[in-house]
PDB file of C-alpha atoms in Angstrom:
ATOM      1  CA  MET A   1       0.731 -10.322  17.308  1.00 79.00           C
ATOM      2  CA  ILE A   2      -1.544 -11.831  14.488  1.00 89.00           C
ATOM      3  CA  THR A   3      -3.874 -12.854  17.114  1.00 91.00           C
ATOM      4  CA  GLU A   4      -4.122  -9.334  18.631  1.00 92.00           C
ATOM      5  CA  ILE A   5      -4.907  -7.828  15.182  1.00 93.00           C
ATOM      6  CA  GLU A   6      -7.581 -10.610  14.673  1.00 93.00           C
ATOM      7  CA  GLN A   7      -9.013  -9.617  18.190  1.00 93.00           C
ATOM      8  CA  ARG A   8      -9.104  -5.905  17.150  1.00 93.00           C
ATOM      9  CA  LEU A   9     -10.775  -6.727  13.922  1.00 93.00           C
ATOM     10  CA  LEU A  10     -13.465  -8.734  15.442  1.00 92.00           C
ATOM     11  CA  SER A  11     -14.199  -5.892  17.892  1.00 92.00           C
ATOM     12  CA  CYS A  12     -14.779  -3.312  15.026  1.00 91.00           C
ATOM     13  CA  ASN A  13     -18.255  -2.303  14.053  1.00 90.00           C
ATOM     14  CA  GLY A  14     -19.250  -3.022  10.623  1.00 88.00           C
ATOM     15  CA  ASP A  15     -18.598   0.445   9.199  1.00 89.00           C
ATOM     16  CA  LYS A  16     -15.093   0.543  10.799  1.00 91.00           C
ATOM     17  CA  PHE A  17     -14.335  -2.903   9.355  1.00 94.00           C
ATOM     18  CA  ALA A  18     -15.461  -1.756   5.874  1.00 91.00           C
ATOM     19  CA  ASN A  19     -13.203   1.244   5.901  1.00 90.00           C
ATOM     20  CA  LEU A  20     -10.271  -0.737   7.072  1.00 93.00           C
ATOM     21  CA  CYS A  21     -10.943  -3.067   4.191  1.00 94.00           C
ATOM     22  CA  ARG A  22     -11.127   0.102   1.799  1.00 91.00           C
ATOM     23  CA  LEU A  23      -7.694   1.372   3.160  1.00 89.00           C
ATOM     24  CA  TYR A  24      -6.060  -2.110   2.361  1.00 92.00           C
ATOM     25  CA  LEU A  25      -7.494  -1.998  -1.185  1.00 92.00           C
ATOM     26  CA  SER A  26      -6.200   1.543  -1.544  1.00 87.00           C
ATOM     27  CA  TYR A  27      -2.663   0.265  -0.743  1.00 83.00           C
ATOM     28  CA  LYS A  28      -2.817  -2.594  -2.957  1.00 84.00           C
ATOM     29  CA  TYR A  29      -4.577  -0.805  -6.045  1.00 85.00           C
ATOM     30  CA  ASN A  30      -3.892   2.704  -7.260  1.00 76.00           C
ATOM     31  CA  ILE A  31      -7.407   4.097  -7.592  1.00 83.00           C
ATOM     32  CA  ILE A  32     -10.460   2.811  -5.449  1.00 88.00           C
ATOM     33  CA  ASN A  33     -13.909   4.028  -6.239  1.00 88.00           C
ATOM     34  CA  SER A  34     -16.373   3.403  -3.301  1.00 85.00           C
ATOM     35  CA  THR A  35     -19.998   3.154  -4.017  1.00 81.00           C
ATOM     36  CA  GLY A  36     -21.008   1.554  -0.615  1.00 68.00           C
ATOM     37  CA  PHE A  37     -19.936   4.512   1.545  1.00 67.00           C
ATOM     38  CA  VAL A  38     -21.267   7.709   2.709  1.00 66.00           C
ATOM     39  CA  LEU A  39     -18.901  10.609   1.322  1.00 68.00           C
ATOM     40  CA  GLY A  40     -16.899  12.186   4.199  1.00 61.00           C
ATOM     41  CA  LYS A  41     -18.212   9.763   6.895  1.00 61.00           C
ATOM     42  CA  GLU A  42     -17.170   6.482   8.308  1.00 61.00           C
ATOM     43  CA  LYS A  43     -20.655   5.137   7.418  1.00 63.00           C
ATOM     44  CA  SER A  44     -21.529   2.501   4.808  1.00 65.00           C
ATOM     45  CA  LYS A  45     -24.677   2.794   2.475  1.00 67.00           C
ATOM     46  CA  LYS A  46     -26.406   0.461  -0.060  1.00 73.00           C
ATOM     47  CA  GLY A  47     -24.504   0.061  -3.340  1.00 69.00           C
ATOM     48  CA  THR A  48     -23.028  -2.638  -5.341  1.00 79.00           C
ATOM     49  CA  PRO A  49     -20.159  -3.203  -5.353  1.00 90.00           C
ATOM     50  CA  ASP A  50     -18.855  -1.475  -2.123  1.00 91.00           C
ATOM     51  CA  ASN A  51     -15.574  -0.782  -4.021  1.00 93.00           C
ATOM     52  CA  PHE A  52     -14.410  -1.042  -7.474  1.00 94.00           C
ATOM     53  CA  ILE A  53     -11.182  -0.790  -9.302  1.00 94.00           C
ATOM     54  CA  SER A  54     -10.835   0.178 -13.029  1.00 92.00           C
ATOM     55  CA  ILE A  55      -8.315  -1.474 -15.083  1.00 90.00           C
ATOM     56  CA  ARG A  56      -8.229  -0.127 -18.425  1.00 88.00           C
ATOM     57  CA  ASP A  57     -11.642  -1.269 -19.939  1.00 91.00           C
ATOM     58  CA  PHE A  58     -12.099  -3.909 -17.176  1.00 95.00           C
ATOM     59  CA  TYR A  59     -13.156  -4.001 -13.388  1.00 95.00           C
ATOM     60  CA  ILE A  60     -12.549  -5.680 -10.234  1.00 96.00           C
ATOM     61  CA  PHE A  61     -15.494  -5.541  -7.764  1.00 96.00           C
ATOM     62  CA  ASN A  62     -15.271  -5.735  -4.094  1.00 95.00           C
ATOM     63  CA  GLU A  63     -17.780  -6.684  -1.509  1.00 95.00           C
ATOM     64  CA  ILE A  64     -17.431  -6.402   2.352  1.00 94.00           C
ATOM     65  CA  THR A  65     -19.466  -8.679   4.856  1.00 93.00           C
ATOM     66  CA  THR A  66     -19.967  -8.583   8.502  1.00 91.00           C
ATOM     67  CA  VAL A  67     -22.278 -11.270   9.477  1.00 89.00           C
ATOM     68  CA  ASP A  68     -22.320 -14.042  11.804  1.00 87.00           C
ATOM     69  CA  LYS A  69     -21.009 -17.332  10.964  1.00 86.00           C
ATOM     70  CA  LYS A  70     -24.471 -19.129  10.463  1.00 88.00           C
ATOM     71  CA  ARG A  71     -25.355 -16.588   7.829  1.00 92.00           C
ATOM     72  CA  LEU A  72     -21.855 -16.185   6.170  1.00 94.00           C
ATOM     73  CA  LEU A  73     -22.230 -18.506   3.094  1.00 95.00           C
ATOM     74  CA  PRO A  74     -25.673 -17.379   2.012  1.00 94.00           C
ATOM     75  CA  LYS A  75     -24.550 -13.597   2.536  1.00 95.00           C
ATOM     76  CA  LEU A  76     -21.280 -14.262   0.367  1.00 96.00           C
ATOM     77  CA  LYS A  77     -23.414 -16.071  -2.414  1.00 95.00           C
ATOM     78  CA  LYS A  78     -25.869 -12.912  -2.347  1.00 94.00           C
ATOM     79  CA  ASP A  79     -22.800 -10.838  -2.692  1.00 94.00           C
ATOM     80  CA  ILE A  80     -21.463 -12.608  -5.839  1.00 95.00           C
ATOM     81  CA  GLU A  81     -25.037 -12.517  -7.270  1.00 94.00           C
ATOM     82  CA  HIS A  82     -25.239  -8.789  -6.635  1.00 93.00           C
ATOM     83  CA  CYS A  83     -22.206  -8.288  -8.510  1.00 94.00           C
ATOM     84  CA  PHE A  84     -23.329 -10.159 -11.687  1.00 94.00           C
ATOM     85  CA  ASN A  85     -26.762  -8.748 -11.497  1.00 92.00           C
ATOM     86  CA  GLN A  86     -26.056  -5.096 -11.312  1.00 90.00           C
ATOM     87  CA  LYS A  87     -27.120  -3.341 -14.438  1.00 88.00           C
ATOM     88  CA  THR A  88     -24.117  -1.094 -15.291  1.00 91.00           C
ATOM     89  CA  ILE A  89     -21.140  -3.452 -16.077  1.00 92.00           C
ATOM     90  CA  PRO A  90     -21.560  -6.591 -18.069  1.00 92.00           C
ATOM     91  CA  PRO A  91     -20.159  -9.777 -16.623  1.00 91.00           C
ATOM     92  CA  GLU A  92     -17.537 -10.240 -19.348  1.00 91.00           C
ATOM     93  CA  LYS A  93     -15.925  -6.960 -18.212  1.00 94.00           C
ATOM     94  CA  ILE A  94     -15.608  -8.118 -14.647  1.00 95.00           C
ATOM     95  CA  LEU A  95     -11.916  -9.385 -13.836  1.00 95.00           C
ATOM     96  CA  LYS A  96     -12.181 -10.411 -10.419  1.00 96.00           C
ATOM     97  CA  ILE A  97     -14.654 -10.390  -7.364  1.00 96.00           C
ATOM     98  CA  ILE A  98     -12.922  -9.669  -3.971  1.00 97.00           C
ATOM     99  CA  LEU A  99     -14.962 -10.701  -1.028  1.00 97.00           C
ATOM    100  CA  ILE A 100     -13.708  -9.778   2.570  1.00 97.00           C
ATOM    101  CA  CYS A 101     -15.604 -10.911   5.504  1.00 95.00           C
ATOM    102  CA  ASN A 102     -14.975 -10.710   9.487  1.00 93.00           C
ATOM    103  CA  SER A 103     -15.326 -14.570   9.834  1.00 93.00           C
ATOM    104  CA  GLU A 104     -13.229 -17.533   9.317  1.00 93.00           C
ATOM    105  CA  ILE A 105     -13.211 -19.047   5.871  1.00 94.00           C
ATOM    106  CA  THR A 106     -13.262 -22.859   5.808  1.00 94.00           C
ATOM    107  CA  THR A 107     -12.327 -25.064   2.599  1.00 95.00           C
ATOM    108  CA  SER A 108     -16.056 -25.988   2.501  1.00 95.00           C
ATOM    109  CA  ILE A 109     -17.102 -22.500   2.145  1.00 95.00           C
ATOM    110  CA  GLN A 110     -14.428 -21.698  -0.402  1.00 95.00           C
ATOM    111  CA  GLU A 111     -15.239 -24.580  -2.413  1.00 96.00           C
ATOM    112  CA  LYS A 112     -19.061 -24.019  -2.408  1.00 96.00           C
ATOM    113  CA  LEU A 113     -18.437 -20.290  -3.293  1.00 96.00           C
ATOM    114  CA  ASN A 114     -16.047 -21.391  -6.292  1.00 95.00           C
ATOM    115  CA  GLN A 115     -18.880 -23.785  -7.515  1.00 96.00           C
ATOM    116  CA  TYR A 116     -21.478 -21.160  -7.147  1.00 95.00           C
ATOM    117  CA  LYS A 117     -19.374 -18.366  -8.968  1.00 94.00           C
ATOM    118  CA  ASN A 118     -18.719 -20.816 -11.884  1.00 94.00           C
ATOM    119  CA  SER A 119     -22.275 -21.707 -12.368  1.00 93.00           C
ATOM    120  CA  VAL A 120     -23.033 -17.993 -13.001  1.00 90.00           C
ATOM    121  CA  CYS A 121     -19.587 -17.133 -14.710  1.00 90.00           C
ATOM    122  CA  SER A 122     -16.365 -19.277 -15.056  1.00 90.00           C
ATOM    123  CA  THR A 123     -14.265 -16.672 -16.457  1.00 92.00           C
ATOM    124  CA  VAL A 124     -14.156 -14.189 -13.431  1.00 94.00           C
ATOM    125  CA  ASP A 125     -11.688 -14.811 -10.640  1.00 95.00           C
ATOM    126  CA  LEU A 126     -12.872 -15.016  -7.013  1.00 96.00           C
ATOM    127  CA  GLU A 127     -10.658 -13.920  -4.162  1.00 96.00           C
ATOM    128  CA  LEU A 128     -11.930 -14.700  -0.753  1.00 96.00           C
ATOM    129  CA  ILE A 129     -10.197 -12.915   2.423  1.00 96.00           C
ATOM    130  CA  GLY A 130     -11.300 -14.173   5.767  1.00 95.00           C
ATOM    131  CA  ILE A 131     -10.484 -12.531   9.028  1.00 95.00           C
ATOM    132  CA  ASP A 132      -7.545 -14.634   9.754  1.00 94.00           C
ATOM    133  CA  ALA A 133      -6.063 -14.137   6.207  1.00 95.00           C
ATOM    134  CA  PHE A 134      -6.810 -10.371   6.592  1.00 96.00           C
ATOM    135  CA  ALA A 135      -4.855 -10.184   9.938  1.00 95.00           C
ATOM    136  CA  THR A 136      -2.092 -11.999   8.351  1.00 93.00           C
ATOM    137  CA  ILE A 137      -1.892  -9.653   5.368  1.00 92.00           C
ATOM    138  CA  ILE A 138      -2.013  -6.659   7.740  1.00 91.00           C
ATOM    139  CA  PHE A 139       0.773  -8.112   9.940  1.00 87.00           C
ATOM    140  CA  LYS A 140       3.171  -8.886   6.887  1.00 81.00           C
ATOM    141  CA  GLU A 141       2.577  -6.015   4.591  1.00 80.00           C
ATOM    142  CA  TYR A 142       0.563  -3.104   6.042  1.00 83.00           C
ATOM    143  CA  PRO A 143       1.642  -2.094   9.629  1.00 81.00           C
ATOM    144  CA  SER A 144      -0.095   1.327   9.127  1.00 80.00           C
ATOM    145  CA  ILE A 145      -3.501  -0.726   9.081  1.00 89.00           C
ATOM    146  CA  ALA A 146      -2.410  -2.151  12.337  1.00 88.00           C
ATOM    147  CA  ARG A 147      -1.668   1.178  13.845  1.00 84.00           C
ATOM    148  CA  GLU A 148      -5.241   2.124  12.782  1.00 87.00           C
ATOM    149  CA  LEU A 149      -6.414  -0.822  14.971  1.00 91.00           C
ATOM    150  CA  GLY A 150      -4.306   0.421  17.849  1.00 89.00           C
ATOM    151  CA  VAL A 151      -1.643  -2.410  17.435  1.00 88.00           C
ATOM    152  CA  ALA A 152       2.108  -1.183  17.119  1.00 78.00           C
ATOM    153  CA  ILE A 153       4.081  -3.814  15.471  1.00 77.00           C
ATOM    154  CA  ASP A 154       7.111  -1.546  14.793  1.00 77.00           C
ATOM    155  CA  SER A 155       8.723   1.747  15.580  1.00 78.00           C
ATOM    156  CA  GLY A 156       6.724   3.565  13.093  1.00 81.00           C
ATOM    157  CA  GLN A 157       9.638   4.829  10.864  1.00 88.00           C
ATOM    158  CA  ILE A 158       8.485   3.160   7.660  1.00 90.00           C
ATOM    159  CA  LEU A 159       5.477   4.448   6.246  1.00 89.00           C
ATOM    160  CA  ASP A 160       2.954   4.187   3.316  1.00 87.00           C
ATOM    161  CA  VAL A 161       2.705   7.068   1.213  1.00 88.00           C
ATOM    162  CA  SER A 162      -0.620   8.569   2.541  1.00 84.00           C
ATOM    163  CA  GLU A 163       0.714   7.933   6.119  1.00 85.00           C
ATOM    164  CA  PHE A 164       3.882   9.822   5.344  1.00 90.00           C
ATOM    165  CA  ILE A 165       2.050  12.757   3.738  1.00 88.00           C
ATOM    166  CA  SER A 166      -0.290  13.003   6.848  1.00 86.00           C
ATOM    167  CA  GLN A 167       2.543  13.027   9.144  1.00 84.00           C
ATOM    168  CA  TYR A 168       4.670  15.398   7.256  1.00 86.00           C
ATOM    169  CA  GLU A 169       1.888  18.031   6.963  1.00 85.00           C
ATOM    170  CA  LYS A 170       1.368  17.962  10.790  1.00 83.00           C
ATOM    171  CA  SER A 171       4.188  20.387  11.002  1.00 79.00           C
ATOM    172  CA  LYS A 172       3.022  24.049  10.762  1.00 76.00           C
ATOM    173  CA  PHE A 173       6.298  24.902   8.946  1.00 76.00           C
ATOM    174  CA  ALA A 174       5.891  22.174   6.302  1.00 77.00           C
ATOM    175  CA  THR A 175       5.097  22.966   2.644  1.00 80.00           C
ATOM    176  CA  PRO A 176       1.970  20.836   1.818  1.00 83.00           C
ATOM    177  CA  LEU A 177       2.726  17.627  -0.212  1.00 86.00           C
ATOM    178  CA  SER A 178      -0.792  17.207  -1.243  1.00 81.00           C
ATOM    179  CA  ASN A 179      -0.730  19.950  -3.612  1.00 84.00           C
ATOM    180  CA  LEU A 180      -0.306  19.943  -7.382  1.00 85.00           C
ATOM    181  CA  PHE A 181       2.963  19.138  -8.947  1.00 87.00           C
ATOM    182  CA  LEU A 182       3.945  21.081 -12.205  1.00 88.00           C
ATOM    183  CA  ASN A 183       6.688  21.821 -14.642  1.00 89.00           C
ATOM    184  CA  ARG A 184       9.152  19.122 -13.901  1.00 90.00           C
ATOM    185  CA  GLU A 185       8.533  16.737 -16.538  1.00 92.00           C
ATOM    186  CA  LYS A 186      12.093  16.651 -17.934  1.00 93.00           C
ATOM    187  CA  GLU A 187      13.505  15.870 -14.522  1.00 94.00           C
ATOM    188  CA  LEU A 188      10.917  13.166 -13.820  1.00 94.00           C
ATOM    189  CA  GLU A 189      12.033  11.442 -17.067  1.00 95.00           C
ATOM    190  CA  GLU A 190      15.449  11.784 -16.032  1.00 95.00           C
ATOM    191  CA  GLY A 191      15.008  10.389 -12.478  1.00 94.00           C
ATOM    192  CA  THR A 192      12.957   7.408 -13.880  1.00 95.00           C
ATOM    193  CA  ALA A 193      15.945   6.686 -16.307  1.00 95.00           C
ATOM    194  CA  LEU A 194      18.304   7.043 -13.380  1.00 95.00           C
ATOM    195  CA  LEU A 195      16.237   4.356 -11.397  1.00 94.00           C
ATOM    196  CA  ASN A 196      16.403   2.034 -14.314  1.00 94.00           C
ATOM    197  CA  LEU A 197      20.144   2.204 -14.576  1.00 92.00           C
ATOM    198  CA  ASN A 198      20.853   2.011 -10.692  1.00 91.00           C
ATOM    199  CA  ASP A 199      19.061   1.005  -7.400  1.00 93.00           C
ATOM    200  CA  CYS A 200      20.144   4.165  -5.670  1.00 94.00           C
ATOM    201  CA  VAL A 201      19.353   7.884  -6.720  1.00 95.00           C
ATOM    202  CA  ILE A 202      20.324  10.690  -4.373  1.00 94.00           C
ATOM    203  CA  ILE A 203      18.142  13.763  -4.840  1.00 94.00           C
ATOM    204  CA  SER A 204      20.098  16.831  -3.453  1.00 93.00           C
ATOM    205  CA  GLY A 205      19.401  20.501  -3.223  1.00 92.00           C
ATOM    206  CA  GLN A 206      19.050  23.463  -0.879  1.00 90.00           C
ATOM    207  CA  ALA A 207      16.565  23.353   1.884  1.00 87.00           C
ATOM    208  CA  GLY A 208      13.000  24.235   0.714  1.00 86.00           C
ATOM    209  CA  ILE A 209      13.737  23.550  -2.980  1.00 89.00           C
ATOM    210  CA  GLY A 210      11.051  20.584  -3.188  1.00 91.00           C
ATOM    211  CA  LYS A 211      13.208  17.512  -2.916  1.00 93.00           C
ATOM    212  CA  THR A 212      10.475  15.642  -0.890  1.00 93.00           C
ATOM    213  CA  LYS A 213       7.598  16.675  -3.146  1.00 94.00           C
ATOM    214  CA  PHE A 214       9.763  15.573  -6.252  1.00 95.00           C
ATOM    215  CA  SER A 215      10.616  12.125  -4.569  1.00 95.00           C
ATOM    216  CA  LEU A 216       6.855  11.523  -4.154  1.00 94.00           C
ATOM    217  CA  GLU A 217       6.184  12.102  -7.812  1.00 95.00           C
ATOM    218  CA  LEU A 218       9.295  10.263  -8.937  1.00 96.00           C
ATOM    219  CA  ALA A 219       8.417   7.025  -6.828  1.00 96.00           C
ATOM    220  CA  LYS A 220       4.692   7.314  -8.212  1.00 93.00           C
ATOM    221  CA  ILE A 221       5.587   7.620 -11.761  1.00 94.00           C
ATOM    222  CA  TYR A 222       8.146   4.751 -11.492  1.00 95.00           C
ATOM    223  CA  GLN A 223       5.594   2.533  -9.822  1.00 93.00           C
ATOM    224  CA  GLU A 224       3.118   3.341 -12.598  1.00 91.00           C
ATOM    225  CA  LYS A 225       5.633   1.942 -15.110  1.00 92.00           C
ATOM    226  CA  ASN A 226       6.705  -1.041 -12.882  1.00 93.00           C
ATOM    227  CA  THR A 227       3.542  -2.141 -11.028  1.00 89.00           C
ATOM    228  CA  SER A 228       5.054  -4.766  -9.019  1.00 90.00           C
ATOM    229  CA  TYR A 229       6.787  -2.256  -6.879  1.00 93.00           C
ATOM    230  CA  LYS A 230       5.467  -0.943  -3.534  1.00 91.00           C
ATOM    231  CA  ILE A 231       6.430   2.405  -2.141  1.00 93.00           C
ATOM    232  CA  LYS A 232       7.699   2.921   1.347  1.00 93.00           C
ATOM    233  CA  TYR A 233       8.898   6.173   3.039  1.00 94.00           C
ATOM    234  CA  ILE A 234      11.350   6.311   5.736  1.00 92.00           C
ATOM    235  CA  ARG A 235      11.495   9.216   8.305  1.00 84.00           C
ATOM    236  CA  ALA A 236      13.834   9.693  11.222  1.00 75.00           C
ATOM    237  CA  ASN A 237      12.273   8.940  14.538  1.00 71.00           C
ATOM    238  CA  GLY A 238      14.825   9.966  17.103  1.00 63.00           C
ATOM    239  CA  ILE A 239      17.325   7.322  17.781  1.00 68.00           C
ATOM    240  CA  LEU A 240      15.210   4.318  17.457  1.00 77.00           C
ATOM    241  CA  ASP A 241      16.694   1.200  15.636  1.00 84.00           C
ATOM    242  CA  ILE A 242      15.063   0.686  12.341  1.00 89.00           C
ATOM    243  CA  TRP A 243      16.429  -2.886  11.656  1.00 87.00           C
ATOM    244  CA  GLU A 244      13.394  -4.737  13.011  1.00 84.00           C
ATOM    245  CA  ASP A 245      11.052  -2.416  11.038  1.00 86.00           C
ATOM    246  CA  LEU A 246      12.869  -3.331   7.926  1.00 89.00           C
ATOM    247  CA  LYS A 247      12.885  -7.030   8.657  1.00 84.00           C
ATOM    248  CA  ILE A 248       9.029  -6.682   9.190  1.00 82.00           C
ATOM    249  CA  GLN A 249       7.960  -4.448   6.350  1.00 85.00           C
ATOM    250  CA  ILE A 250      10.348  -5.283   3.754  1.00 88.00           C
ATOM    251  CA  ILE A 251       9.712  -8.924   2.410  1.00 82.00           C
ATOM    252  CA  GLN A 252      11.836 -11.053   0.479  1.00 80.00           C
ATOM    253  CA  ASN A 253      10.911 -11.893  -3.000  1.00 85.00           C
ATOM    254  CA  GLN A 254       8.916  -8.738  -3.588  1.00 88.00           C
ATOM    255  CA  ASN A 255       9.944  -5.318  -5.020  1.00 93.00           C
ATOM    256  CA  TYR A 256       9.998  -1.925  -3.301  1.00 94.00           C
ATOM    257  CA  ILE A 257      10.849   1.759  -3.934  1.00 96.00           C
ATOM    258  CA  ILE A 258      11.895   3.114  -0.529  1.00 95.00           C
ATOM    259  CA  VAL A 259      12.422   7.009  -0.219  1.00 96.00           C
ATOM    260  CA  ILE A 260      14.650   7.879   2.716  1.00 94.00           C
ATOM    261  CA  ASP A 261      13.603  11.431   3.255  1.00 92.00           C
ATOM    262  CA  ASP A 262      16.131  13.836   4.870  1.00 90.00           C
ATOM    263  CA  ALA A 263      18.592  11.104   4.928  1.00 89.00           C
ATOM    264  CA  ASN A 264      21.106  13.195   6.946  1.00 81.00           C
ATOM    265  CA  LYS A 265      18.840  12.955   9.878  1.00 84.00           C
ATOM    266  CA  LEU A 266      18.975   9.173  10.151  1.00 83.00           C
ATOM    267  CA  LYS A 267      22.396   8.803  11.789  1.00 75.00           C
ATOM    268  CA  SER A 268      23.317   5.195  12.489  1.00 79.00           C
ATOM    269  CA  ASN A 269      19.979   4.001  10.884  1.00 88.00           C
ATOM    270  CA  LEU A 270      21.346   5.021   7.461  1.00 88.00           C
ATOM    271  CA  ASP A 271      24.122   2.384   7.808  1.00 88.00           C
ATOM    272  CA  LEU A 272      21.311  -0.257   8.679  1.00 90.00           C
ATOM    273  CA  ILE A 273      19.421   0.658   5.679  1.00 91.00           C
ATOM    274  CA  ILE A 274      22.216   0.480   3.313  1.00 90.00           C
ATOM    275  CA  ASN A 275      23.342  -2.914   4.878  1.00 90.00           C
ATOM    276  CA  PHE A 276      19.701  -4.223   4.570  1.00 91.00           C
ATOM    277  CA  LYS A 277      19.718  -3.183   1.030  1.00 90.00           C
ATOM    278  CA  ASN A 278      23.223  -4.870   0.275  1.00 87.00           C
ATOM    279  CA  ASN A 279      21.669  -8.151   1.721  1.00 86.00           C
ATOM    280  CA  PHE A 280      18.362  -7.991  -0.095  1.00 87.00           C
ATOM    281  CA  ASN A 281      18.928 -10.658  -2.713  1.00 81.00           C
ATOM    282  CA  THR A 282      15.513 -12.229  -3.709  1.00 81.00           C
ATOM    283  CA  GLY A 283      13.620  -9.036  -4.660  1.00 85.00           C
ATOM    284  CA  SER A 284      14.190  -5.649  -6.154  1.00 92.00           C
ATOM    285  CA  LEU A 285      14.992  -2.727  -3.726  1.00 94.00           C
ATOM    286  CA  LYS A 286      15.167   0.788  -5.228  1.00 95.00           C
ATOM    287  CA  LEU A 287      16.298   3.606  -2.884  1.00 95.00           C
ATOM    288  CA  ILE A 288      15.762   7.254  -3.325  1.00 96.00           C
ATOM    289  CA  PHE A 289      17.591   9.530  -0.971  1.00 94.00           C
ATOM    290  CA  THR A 290      16.556  13.145  -0.427  1.00 94.00           C
ATOM    291  CA  VAL A 291      19.418  15.038   1.163  1.00 92.00           C
ATOM    292  CA  ARG A 292      20.614  18.692   1.453  1.00 90.00           C
ATOM    293  CA  ASN A 293      23.702  19.850  -0.411  1.00 88.00           C
ATOM    294  CA  TYR A 294      26.142  20.249   2.680  1.00 85.00           C
ATOM    295  CA  VAL A 295      25.913  16.531   3.741  1.00 83.00           C
ATOM    296  CA  LYS A 296      25.671  14.800   0.205  1.00 87.00           C
ATOM    297  CA  GLU A 297      29.115  13.558   0.144  1.00 88.00           C
ATOM    298  CA  ASP A 298      28.328  11.726   3.471  1.00 85.00           C
ATOM    299  CA  ILE A 299      25.622   9.709   1.665  1.00 86.00           C
ATOM    300  CA  GLN A 300      27.899   9.132  -1.325  1.00 88.00           C
ATOM    301  CA  ASN A 301      30.340   7.706   0.723  1.00 87.00           C
ATOM    302  CA  LYS A 302      28.283   5.053   2.175  1.00 85.00           C
ATOM    303  CA  LEU A 303      26.923   3.772  -1.177  1.00 87.00           C
ATOM    304  CA  ARG A 304      28.588   1.322  -3.424  1.00 82.00           C
ATOM    305  CA  SER A 305      26.791   2.947  -6.571  1.00 85.00           C
ATOM    306  CA  TYR A 306      24.446   5.657  -7.149  1.00 86.00           C
ATOM    307  CA  ASN A 307      23.185   8.287  -9.336  1.00 87.00           C
ATOM    308  CA  ILE A 308      22.755  11.690  -8.591  1.00 88.00           C
ATOM    309  CA  MET A 309      20.027  14.391  -9.284  1.00 88.00           C
TER     310      MET A 309
END
């Protein structure tokens, strides 16, 4: 499977590869600003860096490279040089430079780039991601990027936030989830407090009252205060078994907020999710269930402990 992802990455043109890298960064960091892309198009343009992430008063710079192996080392050195020579941000405000390329990274290349970077500024971290490492990251953590490449590694029931919103809004009967969220500050504070007290929170209410939109905001706010957590969404997908998806996407030793939307529709998969949670011992797993009032008791009966909103 990883080999297939590598092959698809190798077959991408430069603009497609650059946008996949941008998508990867958007999953890893909250806000990505792209200076190396034409707005509204899958097309790159000149700009340094290609992407940047602002962290308080400091910055992470990203450069993306698609060149042949013979020109790789000089090009990566040039990318590092551009990051330090741009006129807007002084080197002392750059926390890290992330270089992503569509070629294999050898120990020799890594060492030479480390030495070159240190000769310019030793306090800046350098993260180098070659195509094999990128394929492994996609396989382990971001199946939605694999689906962008046409590689299905699971049944598609566990989604990243942007993917969940996109699928949800495809229904002509759905209320948009990308609209503004207003006037629930008190409830969001209460929900965050409940998640701190317990790993399972049930959001119940009548149909159409806004449970799904509220779950989005609650998960986002909790993540902002607990930055080690990743957000995943689960939606019912017929009668397909979700166990393998959980094993692929939810990795031990990491922290997750998983929102189970319309939990009453998951049927037997709900038992699998709860069983997986009960055996997840080396990381933290926070579960948020949205459920309609008339089946709330069914969900309560399946959980060892929980809080209700």
